[in-house]
Amino acid sequence: MIGGAVARRLAAAGHDVVGLARSDASAAKLADMGYQAVHGDLEDAASIANAVRGVDAVVHAASPNDQNSAAYDEAATRAILAALRGTSKRFLYTSGCFLYGATGDTPATEDALLDPLEMVRFREAIEADIRGAAADGVHGVIIRPAWVYGDHAWTTMMMYGSAQEHGAARYVGNGQNRWTCVHVDDLADLYLLALEKAPAASIFNGAHGAAIPLIDIARAASEGAGAEGRVAEWPLEEARQALGGFADAIACDQVVSGERAERELGWRPTRHSILDELRAYAPPAA
């Protein structure tokens, strides 16, 4: 989870981390990790507002990638903005690069025109509210992560899992679409820098390295899963039946630039590529 990686990075930098907990069990887990806990639920805007009033800055890293969760994300975000109004406190919101849609060969920068995939269209209005809140004394910053990988998590593991189960890693579409990626720990570094240095109403892409064709990522997942690089096409229409709009996100061809964060915040991603990450999952030879 992005939130877990960000929490670890902030704590390592000396910040006191307070996590939102929906239950006593979740609060206990946070305490075991060395964090404070405050009870609240993203589906309960009043509890969110109450939780954020007692902290110095807010990181919202639980932003959903589907329209079904859009309503509570919008309500929670606006509750946070209302609670922070006039305080000049920082609020980091996790958006995403799906807002750019298919980019073609020209890397999408933070100033690119948006052409969002339908499943994340709701984020346009949320981003506008966050940027507009600067006039009301809220120091909002928007992070748009690219495809996140690391820690045996995220969408890449779907391909890894299919290779383990079926002997070939399945990729959506023809595999020539490109993903721009970011390791979750590099992304956490960006959140720390944004928390400490980013101007109000700014936007930063969390993206690093060359865009990689999906079929190459699938081959690496297959190698890591012990399937010797075997891959199989999952036709887009069939994938939509199983994954809904998320299938179109997987098949989207994107080249995204993270240069602004490197230039303006001093972000220096250093972790290995997604291809090396997936290949490293292979068990050691006997």
Coordinates of N, CA and C in Angstrom, one line a residue, residues 70 73-75 77-78 81 91 93 95 99 114 116 120-133 142 144:
A70 N -16.0 6.7 -5.7 CA -15.8 8.1 -5.9 C -16.6 9.0 -4.9
D73 N -14.8 9.2 -1.6 CA -13.6 9.9 -1.7 C -13.8 11.4 -1.8
E74 N -14.8 11.8 -2.6 CA -15.1 13.2 -2.8 C -15.5 13.8 -1.4
A75 N -16.4 13.1 -0.7 CA -16.9 13.6 0.6 C -15.8 13.7 1.6
T77 N -12.5 14.0 1.0 CA -11.6 15.1 0.6 C -12.1 16.5 1.0
R78 N -13.4 16.7 0.7 CA -14.0 18.0 1.0 C -14.1 18.2 2.5
L81 N -10.7 19.4 3.5 CA -10.4 20.7 3.1 C -11.2 21.7 4.0
F91 N -1.8 19.5 2.9 CA -2.7 18.3 2.6 C -2.2 17.7 1.3
Y93 N -2.7 15.0 -1.5 CA -3.8 14.1 -2.1 C -3.2 13.2 -3.2
S95 N -3.7 11.4 -6.3 CA -4.5 11.3 -7.6 C -3.9 10.2 -8.4
L99 N -5.4 10.2 -15.2 CA -6.1 11.4 -15.7 C -5.6 11.9 -17.0
L114 N -5.8 17.2 -19.8 CA -6.3 15.9 -19.2 C -7.3 15.3 -20.2
P116 N -9.1 12.0 -19.1 CA -9.1 10.9 -18.1 C -9.8 9.7 -18.6
V120 N -11.7 7.3 -13.5 CA -11.1 8.3 -12.6 C -11.5 9.8 -13.0
R121 N -12.5 9.9 -13.8 CA -12.9 11.2 -14.2 C -13.3 12.1 -13.0
F122 N -13.8 11.5 -12.0 CA -14.2 12.2 -10.8 C -13.1 13.0 -10.2
R123 N -11.8 12.6 -10.4 CA -10.7 13.3 -9.8 C -10.4 14.7 -10.3
E124 N -10.9 15.0 -11.5 CA -10.7 16.3 -12.0 C -11.3 17.3 -11.1
A125 N -12.5 17.1 -10.7 CA -13.2 18.1 -9.8 C -12.5 18.1 -8.4
I126 N -12.1 17.0 -7.9 CA -11.4 17.0 -6.6 C -10.1 17.8 -6.7
E127 N -9.3 17.6 -7.7 CA -8.1 18.3 -7.9 C -8.4 19.8 -8.0
A128 N -9.4 20.2 -8.7 CA -9.7 21.6 -8.8 C -10.1 22.2 -7.4
D129 N -10.8 21.4 -6.6 CA -11.2 21.9 -5.3 C -9.9 22.1 -4.4
I130 N -9.0 21.1 -4.5 CA -7.8 21.2 -3.7 C -6.9 22.4 -4.1
R131 N -6.8 22.6 -5.4 CA -6.0 23.8 -5.8 C -6.7 25.1 -5.5
G132 N -8.0 25.1 -5.6 CA -8.7 26.3 -5.3 C -8.7 26.6 -3.8
A133 N -8.5 25.6 -2.9 CA -8.5 25.8 -1.5 C -7.3 26.6 -1.0
I142 N -0.9 17.9 -4.9 CA -1.5 16.7 -5.6 C -0.3 15.9 -6.1
R144 N 0.4 12.6 -8.5 CA -0.1 11.7 -9.5 C 0.8 10.5 -9.7

